[in-house]
Amino acid sequence: MGVIGLLLALILPAAPARAAQVRDLRIEAGGENRRATIVTPEGVLPGPAPVVIALHGAAQTPESFRAYFGLDAAAAAHGFIAVYPEGEGRVWNDGRPAAMRLKAVLRPGDDVAFLVALVRRLVADGIADPGRIYLTGISNGGFMVQRMACEHAELFAAYSSIMATAPANYREECQPARPVPIQFIHGTADSVIAYAGFWTPVGATLSAPDSAKLFARLNACGAAETRALPDLDTTDGTTAELRRWDGCRDNAAVELITIERGGHQSPARVETKPDLATPFLGLRSGDIDSGEEVWRFVSAFGGAGRGQPTAGPVPLPPPSPLRGARASGAARAPDQRGISTQ
């Protein structure tokens, strides 16, 4: 019987692998009808699961970002759910000064309210474990990740910002309600969001190392340790280095992965479908994989210490000093709504 079974296995075609379940979720937030695509890999059991919410770059859709980023492969390998929200007008209302985001050209949505509502919905629907919800994003989406880290530090267990540095105004304004585990990934040859930072008369961004140092200071971390990562793809023209700050309050951590000679591209070792513009954005590293690196970092945080799964709504964290600073004073400044150029 064993021989017959082996012969049948060789003759009969193998059963095709079942595809991930993909569905759209609609949410009303801030008077707007918003959308997110939920990707549940085969094998993830029904019930609250770890969730990585991934924010696209400017002008991308959830579909184009999903095809480009390669996060689905990591989700399938590690058993988490990937969620791809869509920015209103395909942009995010991030934390840079409005003049740096071409104010009044287009009006992005109330993205803070949308992301809070999305987390609440994922928990209420029994999709997400509220203690293991993580946030990542690239470029304009990476800037939005940092805004959420400053304004809603208690909503996500850990953060990852790719191809986006901290706005210089965060040195005074960003005071998270708790230590923020956060990862940065950035290429030194990024011509869109400069690794060395960017200055204009109306606002500036920090360098990638200074962005990581800012959060290391906010988290009261110890000294950084640096090590070179293996050059797994010797043909891509890049190398990678990891700088990490441990010894932070509440066991948080900060890390920066520098892609030497890397362009405005998220690293990938899995097969992806690059956007048409990617040949003009510089080198894309194959030494590391963004999905794998994001999961390696964020999955070390969260869990039972952040609460048990619940079908009820996620409570809003207390207002952060960043939002309070903008709302305080004798006269409140006009709403800084605009679009990101990246």
mmCIF file of N, CA, C and O in Angstrom, residues 198-280:
data_model
loop_
_atom_site.group_PDB
_atom_site.id
_atom_site.type_symbol
_atom_site.label_atom_id
_atom_site.label_comp_id
_atom_site.label_asym_id
_atom_site.label_seq_id
_atom_site.Cartn_x
_atom_site.Cartn_y
_atom_site.Cartn_z
ATOM 1 N N PHE A 198 16.709 67.210 4.704
ATOM 2 C CA PHE A 198 16.338 68.182 3.665
ATOM 3 C C PHE A 198 15.891 69.469 4.343
ATOM 4 O O PHE A 198 15.085 69.435 5.279
ATOM 5 N N TRP A 199 16.430 70.606 3.880
ATOM 6 C CA TRP A 199 16.094 71.897 4.484
ATOM 7 C C TRP A 199 15.440 72.807 3.458
ATOM 8 O O TRP A 199 15.859 72.856 2.295
ATOM 9 N N THR A 200 14.392 73.504 3.864
ATOM 10 C CA THR A 200 13.786 74.577 3.081
ATOM 11 C C THR A 200 13.457 75.705 4.047
ATOM 12 O O THR A 200 13.401 75.500 5.269
ATOM 13 N N PRO A 201 13.194 76.919 3.539
ATOM 14 C CA PRO A 201 12.816 78.017 4.438
ATOM 15 C C PRO A 201 11.510 77.759 5.185
ATOM 16 O O PRO A 201 11.244 78.407 6.198
ATOM 17 N N VAL A 202 10.700 76.811 4.712
ATOM 18 C CA VAL A 202 9.394 76.570 5.335
ATOM 19 C C VAL A 202 9.361 75.298 6.164
ATOM 20 O O VAL A 202 8.331 74.947 6.727
ATOM 21 N N GLY A 203 10.477 74.605 6.254
ATOM 22 C CA GLY A 203 10.508 73.383 7.042
ATOM 23 C C GLY A 203 11.663 72.494 6.635
ATOM 24 O O GLY A 203 12.316 72.737 5.615
ATOM 25 N N ALA A 204 11.936 71.483 7.446
ATOM 26 C CA ALA A 204 13.076 70.613 7.198
ATOM 27 C C ALA A 204 12.797 69.224 7.720
ATOM 28 O O ALA A 204 11.890 69.007 8.533
ATOM 29 N N THR A 205 13.593 68.279 7.247
ATOM 30 C CA THR A 205 13.577 66.923 7.791
ATOM 31 C C THR A 205 14.963 66.601 8.319
ATOM 32 O O THR A 205 15.971 67.113 7.824
ATOM 33 N N LEU A 206 15.021 65.753 9.334
ATOM 34 C CA LEU A 206 16.290 65.321 9.901
ATOM 35 C C LEU A 206 16.936 64.272 9.001
ATOM 36 O O LEU A 206 16.295 63.702 8.107
ATOM 37 N N SER A 207 18.193 63.998 9.240
ATOM 38 C CA SER A 207 18.832 62.878 8.559
ATOM 39 C C SER A 207 18.280 61.568 9.106
ATOM 40 O O SER A 207 17.650 61.535 10.175
ATOM 41 N N ALA A 208 18.513 60.495 8.391
ATOM 42 C CA ALA A 208 18.052 59.191 8.882
ATOM 43 C C ALA A 208 18.701 58.837 10.223
ATOM 44 O O ALA A 208 17.995 58.416 11.151
ATOM 45 N N PRO A 209 20.019 58.998 10.395
ATOM 46 C CA PRO A 209 20.594 58.715 11.713
ATOM 47 C C PRO A 209 20.034 59.609 12.812
ATOM 48 O O PRO A 209 19.761 59.132 13.924
ATOM 49 N N ASP A 210 19.836 60.900 12.516
ATOM 50 C CA ASP A 210 19.294 61.792 13.539
ATOM 51 C C ASP A 210 17.838 61.472 13.858
ATOM 52 O O ASP A 210 17.377 61.712 14.982
ATOM 53 N N SER A 211 17.100 60.944 12.886
ATOM 54 C CA SER A 211 15.715 60.536 13.148
ATOM 55 C C SER A 211 15.681 59.391 14.156
ATOM 56 O O SER A 211 14.895 59.394 15.109
ATOM 57 N N ALA A 212 16.547 58.404 13.930
ATOM 58 C CA ALA A 212 16.616 57.284 14.875
ATOM 59 C C ALA A 212 17.100 57.759 16.244
ATOM 60 O O ALA A 212 16.576 57.337 17.283
ATOM 61 N N LYS A 213 18.082 58.663 16.261
ATOM 62 C CA LYS A 213 18.595 59.187 17.529
ATOM 63 C C LYS A 213 17.514 59.953 18.290
ATOM 64 O O LYS A 213 17.482 59.927 19.530
ATOM 65 N N LEU A 214 16.637 60.650 17.554
ATOM 66 C CA LEU A 214 15.550 61.380 18.210
ATOM 67 C C LEU A 214 14.670 60.428 19.019
ATOM 68 O O LEU A 214 14.376 60.674 20.199
ATOM 69 N N PHE A 215 14.252 59.327 18.397
ATOM 70 C CA PHE A 215 13.399 58.376 19.118
ATOM 71 C C PHE A 215 14.190 57.625 20.190
ATOM 72 O O PHE A 215 13.627 57.256 21.227
ATOM 73 N N ALA A 216 15.480 57.408 19.962
ATOM 74 C CA ALA A 216 16.303 56.788 21.007
ATOM 75 C C ALA A 216 16.375 57.699 22.232
ATOM 76 O O ALA A 216 16.344 57.219 23.378
ATOM 77 N N ARG A 217 16.451 59.014 21.997
ATOM 78 C CA ARG A 217 16.449 59.948 23.123
ATOM 79 C C ARG A 217 15.089 59.960 23.810
ATOM 80 O O ARG A 217 15.008 59.940 25.051
ATOM 81 N N LEU A 218 13.997 59.989 23.026
ATOM 82 C CA LEU A 218 12.665 59.983 23.621
ATOM 83 C C LEU A 218 12.424 58.721 24.438
ATOM 84 O O LEU A 218 11.704 58.744 25.441
ATOM 85 N N ASN A 219 13.026 57.614 24.009
ATOM 86 C CA ASN A 219 12.865 56.335 24.706
ATOM 87 C C ASN A 219 13.898 56.118 25.809
ATOM 88 O O ASN A 219 13.865 55.080 26.473
ATOM 89 N N ALA A 220 14.812 57.081 25.977
ATOM 90 C CA ALA A 220 15.874 56.959 26.981
ATOM 91 C C ALA A 220 16.674 55.676 26.780
ATOM 92 O O ALA A 220 16.912 54.903 27.722
ATOM 93 N N CYS A 221 17.099 55.440 25.537
ATOM 94 C CA CYS A 221 17.825 54.215 25.207
ATOM 95 C C CYS A 221 19.295 54.328 25.595
ATOM 96 O O CYS A 221 19.817 55.409 25.847
ATOM 97 N N GLY A 222 19.959 53.184 25.589
ATOM 98 C CA GLY A 222 21.390 53.147 25.809
ATOM 99 C C GLY A 222 22.146 53.467 24.535
ATOM 100 O O GLY A 222 21.577 53.936 23.539
ATOM 101 N N ALA A 223 23.438 53.202 24.542
ATOM 102 C CA ALA A 223 24.278 53.477 23.382
ATOM 103 C C ALA A 223 23.943 52.519 22.240
ATOM 104 O O ALA A 223 23.482 51.393 22.449
ATOM 105 N N ALA A 224 24.195 52.999 21.030
ATOM 106 C CA ALA A 224 23.903 52.190 19.849
ATOM 107 C C ALA A 224 25.029 51.210 19.569
ATOM 108 O O ALA A 224 26.197 51.470 19.879
ATOM 109 N N GLU A 225 24.658 50.085 18.980
ATOM 110 C CA GLU A 225 25.633 49.126 18.480
ATOM 111 C C GLU A 225 25.405 48.950 16.982
ATOM 112 O O GLU A 225 24.261 48.923 16.520
ATOM 113 N N THR A 226 26.486 48.830 16.227
ATOM 114 C CA THR A 226 26.409 48.779 14.769
ATOM 115 C C THR A 226 27.091 47.525 14.254
ATOM 116 O O THR A 226 28.148 47.127 14.767
ATOM 117 N N ARG A 227 26.461 46.912 13.262
ATOM 118 C CA ARG A 227 27.100 45.760 12.614
ATOM 119 C C ARG A 227 26.699 45.710 11.150
ATOM 120 O O ARG A 227 25.596 46.125 10.765
ATOM 121 N N ALA A 228 27.599 45.220 10.323
ATOM 122 C CA ALA A 228 27.311 45.039 8.904
ATOM 123 C C ALA A 228 26.442 43.804 8.714
ATOM 124 O O ALA A 228 26.595 42.805 9.412
ATOM 125 N N LEU A 229 25.514 43.893 7.772
ATOM 126 C CA LEU A 229 24.662 42.757 7.433
ATOM 127 C C LEU A 229 25.254 42.018 6.232
ATOM 128 O O LEU A 229 25.967 42.612 5.419
ATOM 129 N N PRO A 230 24.984 40.732 6.091
ATOM 130 C CA PRO A 230 25.563 39.969 4.983
ATOM 131 C C PRO A 230 25.167 40.544 3.623
ATOM 132 O O PRO A 230 24.021 40.957 3.423
ATOM 133 N N ASP A 231 26.126 40.584 2.714
ATOM 134 C CA ASP A 231 25.869 41.053 1.343
ATOM 135 C C ASP A 231 25.326 39.873 0.538
ATOM 136 O O ASP A 231 26.048 39.215 -0.205
ATOM 137 N N LEU A 232 24.028 39.607 0.704
ATOM 138 C CA LEU A 232 23.426 38.409 0.122
ATOM 139 C C LEU A 232 23.252 38.506 -1.385
ATOM 140 O O LEU A 232 23.178 37.489 -2.068
ATOM 141 N N ASP A 233 23.136 39.716 -1.898
ATOM 142 C CA ASP A 233 23.013 39.906 -3.346
ATOM 143 C C ASP A 233 24.175 40.769 -3.800
ATOM 144 O O ASP A 233 24.144 41.997 -3.678
ATOM 145 N N THR A 234 25.212 40.140 -4.316
ATOM 146 C CA THR A 234 26.420 40.866 -4.701
ATOM 147 C C THR A 234 26.266 41.592 -6.028
ATOM 148 O O THR A 234 27.178 42.294 -6.454
ATOM 149 N N THR A 235 25.111 41.447 -6.674
ATOM 150 C CA THR A 235 24.906 42.075 -7.982
ATOM 151 C C THR A 235 24.053 43.340 -7.909
ATOM 152 O O THR A 235 23.858 43.989 -8.927
ATOM 153 N N ASP A 236 23.534 43.678 -6.724
ATOM 154 C CA ASP A 236 22.593 44.800 -6.663
ATOM 155 C C ASP A 236 23.248 46.154 -6.407
ATOM 156 O O ASP A 236 22.582 47.186 -6.402
ATOM 157 N N GLY A 237 24.568 46.166 -6.180
ATOM 158 C CA GLY A 237 25.270 47.425 -5.985
ATOM 159 C C GLY A 237 25.106 48.034 -4.614
ATOM 160 O O GLY A 237 25.510 49.179 -4.398
ATOM 161 N N THR A 238 24.502 47.320 -3.659
ATOM 162 C CA THR A 238 24.258 47.868 -2.325
ATOM 163 C C THR A 238 24.824 46.955 -1.248
ATOM 164 O O THR A 238 25.040 45.760 -1.478
ATOM 165 N N THR A 239 25.013 47.535 -0.069
ATOM 166 C CA THR A 239 25.294 46.776 1.142
ATOM 167 C C THR A 239 24.419 47.351 2.245
ATOM 168 O O THR A 239 23.835 48.426 2.102
ATOM 169 N N ALA A 240 24.303 46.644 3.356
ATOM 170 C CA ALA A 240 23.404 47.074 4.430
ATOM 171 C C ALA A 240 24.111 47.031 5.782
ATOM 172 O O ALA A 240 24.980 46.181 6.021
ATOM 173 N N GLU A 241 23.714 47.966 6.645
ATOM 174 C CA GLU A 241 24.268 48.058 7.994
ATOM 175 C C GLU A 241 23.143 48.276 8.978
ATOM 176 O O GLU A 241 22.212 49.038 8.708
ATOM 177 N N LEU A 242 23.215 47.616 10.128
ATOM 178 C CA LEU A 242 22.204 47.738 11.174
ATOM 179 C C LEU A 242 22.787 48.472 12.376
ATOM 180 O O LEU A 242 23.820 48.064 12.918
ATOM 181 N N ARG A 243 22.134 49.563 12.780
ATOM 182 C CA ARG A 243 22.474 50.280 14.010
ATOM 183 C C ARG A 243 21.278 50.178 14.940
ATOM 184 O O ARG A 243 20.161 50.518 14.552
ATOM 185 N N ARG A 244 21.504 49.707 16.170
ATOM 186 C CA ARG A 244 20.398 49.429 17.074
ATOM 187 C C ARG A 244 20.660 49.998 18.472
ATOM 188 O O ARG A 244 21.770 49.894 18.991
ATOM 189 N N TRP A 245 19.595 50.597 19.019
ATOM 190 C CA TRP A 245 19.622 51.121 20.374
ATOM 191 C C TRP A 245 18.745 50.240 21.258
ATOM 192 O O TRP A 245 17.536 50.115 21.024
ATOM 193 N N ASP A 246 19.325 49.619 22.268
ATOM 194 C CA ASP A 246 18.585 48.839 23.251
ATOM 195 C C ASP A 246 18.706 49.523 24.612
ATOM 196 O O ASP A 246 19.189 50.654 24.721
ATOM 197 N N GLY A 247 18.251 48.832 25.663
ATOM 198 C CA GLY A 247 18.309 49.413 26.989
ATOM 199 C C GLY A 247 17.363 50.581 27.158
ATOM 200 O O GLY A 247 17.608 51.471 27.987
ATOM 201 N N CYS A 248 16.261 50.596 26.403
ATOM 202 C CA CYS A 248 15.310 51.701 26.436
ATOM 203 C C CYS A 248 14.266 51.477 27.537
ATOM 204 O O CYS A 248 14.108 50.358 28.039
ATOM 205 N N ARG A 249 13.560 52.532 27.888
ATOM 206 C CA ARG A 249 12.480 52.399 28.864
ATOM 207 C C ARG A 249 11.429 51.430 28.342
ATOM 208 O O ARG A 249 11.137 51.385 27.142
ATOM 209 N N ASP A 250 10.847 50.670 29.270
ATOM 210 C CA ASP A 250 9.781 49.713 28.961
ATOM 211 C C ASP A 250 10.196 48.702 27.896
ATOM 212 O O ASP A 250 9.359 48.204 27.137
ATOM 213 N N ASN A 251 11.499 48.429 27.810
ATOM 214 C CA ASN A 251 12.025 47.424 26.861
ATOM 215 C C ASN A 251 11.774 47.776 25.404
ATOM 216 O O ASN A 251 11.726 46.891 24.540
ATOM 217 N N ALA A 252 11.601 49.051 25.107
ATOM 218 C CA ALA A 252 11.488 49.481 23.711
ATOM 219 C C ALA A 252 12.855 49.369 23.044
ATOM 220 O O ALA A 252 13.872 49.081 23.692
ATOM 221 N N ALA A 253 12.899 49.576 21.737
ATOM 222 C CA ALA A 253 14.156 49.557 20.993
ATOM 223 C C ALA A 253 13.994 50.455 19.775
ATOM 224 O O ALA A 253 12.877 50.720 19.315
ATOM 225 N N VAL A 254 15.097 50.924 19.260
ATOM 226 C CA VAL A 254 15.123 51.723 18.030
ATOM 227 C C VAL A 254 16.207 51.136 17.147
ATOM 228 O O VAL A 254 17.279 50.757 17.635
ATOM 229 N N GLU A 255 15.929 51.054 15.856
ATOM 230 C CA GLU A 255 16.983 50.613 14.965
ATOM 231 C C GLU A 255 16.904 51.329 13.621
ATOM 232 O O GLU A 255 15.827 51.786 13.193
ATOM 233 N N LEU A 256 18.065 51.451 12.993
ATOM 234 C CA LEU A 256 18.194 52.036 11.665
ATOM 235 C C LEU A 256 18.946 51.051 10.784
ATOM 236 O O LEU A 256 20.080 50.673 11.114
ATOM 237 N N ILE A 257 18.319 50.640 9.687
ATOM 238 C CA ILE A 257 19.001 49.835 8.679
ATOM 239 C C ILE A 257 19.369 50.781 7.537
ATOM 240 O O ILE A 257 18.482 51.338 6.875
ATOM 241 N N THR A 258 20.651 50.990 7.337
ATOM 242 C CA THR A 258 21.150 51.855 6.269
ATOM 243 C C THR A 258 21.496 51.007 5.059
ATOM 244 O O THR A 258 22.252 50.032 5.169
ATOM 245 N N ILE A 259 20.927 51.380 3.917
ATOM 246 C CA ILE A 259 21.240 50.712 2.650
ATOM 247 C C ILE A 259 22.255 51.579 1.914
ATOM 248 O O ILE A 259 21.901 52.624 1.358
ATOM 249 N N GLU A 260 23.508 51.173 1.937
ATOM 250 C CA GLU A 260 24.556 51.950 1.282
ATOM 251 C C GLU A 260 24.350 51.903 -0.231
ATOM 252 O O GLU A 260 24.203 50.844 -0.820
ATOM 253 N N ARG A 261 24.229 53.096 -0.833
ATOM 254 C CA ARG A 261 23.975 53.315 -2.261
ATOM 255 C C ARG A 261 22.537 52.971 -2.653
ATOM 256 O O ARG A 261 22.198 52.968 -3.833
ATOM 257 N N GLY A 262 21.679 52.683 -1.690
ATOM 258 C CA GLY A 262 20.282 52.380 -1.989
ATOM 259 C C GLY A 262 19.511 53.632 -2.363
ATOM 260 O O GLY A 262 19.750 54.720 -1.821
ATOM 261 N N GLY A 263 18.570 53.498 -3.284
ATOM 262 C CA GLY A 263 17.758 54.624 -3.729
ATOM 263 C C GLY A 263 16.444 54.713 -2.963
ATOM 264 O O GLY A 263 16.315 54.182 -1.850
ATOM 265 N N HIS A 264 15.472 55.389 -3.575
ATOM 266 C CA HIS A 264 14.149 55.545 -2.959
ATOM 267 C C HIS A 264 13.326 54.299 -3.263
ATOM 268 O O HIS A 264 12.346 54.314 -4.010
ATOM 269 N N GLN A 265 13.794 53.190 -2.685
ATOM 270 C CA GLN A 265 13.208 51.876 -2.933
ATOM 271 C C GLN A 265 13.230 51.079 -1.637
ATOM 272 O O GLN A 265 14.220 51.108 -0.895
ATOM 273 N N SER A 266 12.147 50.369 -1.374
ATOM 274 C CA SER A 266 12.146 49.464 -0.225
ATOM 275 C C SER A 266 12.853 48.172 -0.618
ATOM 276 O O SER A 266 12.575 47.608 -1.676
ATOM 277 N N PRO A 267 13.806 47.696 0.190
ATOM 278 C CA PRO A 267 14.526 46.467 -0.150
ATOM 279 C C PRO A 267 13.571 45.280 -0.279
ATOM 280 O O PRO A 267 12.552 45.203 0.407
ATOM 281 N N ALA A 268 13.916 44.354 -1.151
ATOM 282 C CA ALA A 268 13.077 43.160 -1.327
ATOM 283 C C ALA A 268 13.930 42.004 -1.823
ATOM 284 O O ALA A 268 14.768 42.178 -2.705
ATOM 285 N N ARG A 269 13.684 40.842 -1.234
ATOM 286 C CA ARG A 269 14.306 39.616 -1.721
ATOM 287 C C ARG A 269 13.275 38.666 -2.322
ATOM 288 O O ARG A 269 13.629 37.608 -2.832
ATOM 289 N N VAL A 270 11.997 39.036 -2.238
ATOM 290 C CA VAL A 270 10.943 38.221 -2.827
ATOM 291 C C VAL A 270 10.535 38.841 -4.160
ATOM 292 O O VAL A 270 10.836 39.999 -4.442
ATOM 293 N N GLU A 271 9.842 38.061 -4.968
ATOM 294 C CA GLU A 271 9.400 38.564 -6.272
ATOM 295 C C GLU A 271 8.297 39.601 -6.084
ATOM 296 O O GLU A 271 7.314 39.372 -5.378
ATOM 297 N N THR A 272 8.478 40.751 -6.697
ATOM 298 C CA THR A 272 7.485 41.818 -6.626
ATOM 299 C C THR A 272 7.212 42.353 -8.034
ATOM 300 O O THR A 272 7.878 41.970 -8.995
ATOM 301 N N LYS A 273 6.238 43.244 -8.113
ATOM 302 C CA LYS A 273 5.902 43.891 -9.383
ATOM 303 C C LYS A 273 6.133 45.389 -9.220
ATOM 304 O O LYS A 273 5.238 46.120 -8.800
ATOM 305 N N PRO A 274 7.342 45.852 -9.548
ATOM 306 C CA PRO A 274 7.657 47.266 -9.334
ATOM 307 C C PRO A 274 6.765 48.191 -10.148
ATOM 308 O O PRO A 274 6.317 47.856 -11.244
ATOM 309 N N ASP A 275 6.494 49.379 -9.571
ATOM 310 C CA ASP A 275 5.769 50.403 -10.315
ATOM 311 C C ASP A 275 6.605 50.853 -11.506
ATOM 312 O O ASP A 275 7.819 50.671 -11.561
ATOM 313 N N LEU A 276 5.943 51.508 -12.480
ATOM 314 C CA LEU A 276 6.650 51.964 -13.682
ATOM 315 C C LEU A 276 7.759 52.961 -13.347
ATOM 316 O O LEU A 276 8.758 53.047 -14.041
ATOM 317 N N ALA A 277 7.574 53.739 -12.262
ATOM 318 C CA ALA A 277 8.540 54.779 -11.938
ATOM 319 C C ALA A 277 9.786 54.249 -11.252
ATOM 320 O O ALA A 277 10.783 54.968 -11.150
ATOM 321 N N THR A 278 9.787 53.009 -10.797
ATOM 322 C CA THR A 278 10.896 52.545 -9.961
ATOM 323 C C THR A 278 12.255 52.560 -10.652
ATOM 324 O O THR A 278 13.260 52.747 -9.966
ATOM 325 N N PRO A 279 12.372 52.378 -11.981
ATOM 326 C CA PRO A 279 13.714 52.462 -12.573
ATOM 327 C C PRO A 279 14.379 53.817 -12.381
ATOM 328 O O PRO A 279 15.601 53.933 -12.500
ATOM 329 N N PHE A 280 13.612 54.855 -12.088
ATOM 330 C CA PHE A 280 14.171 56.192 -11.917
ATOM 331 C C PHE A 280 14.436 56.532 -10.455
ATOM 332 O O PHE A 280 14.866 57.648 -10.159
#
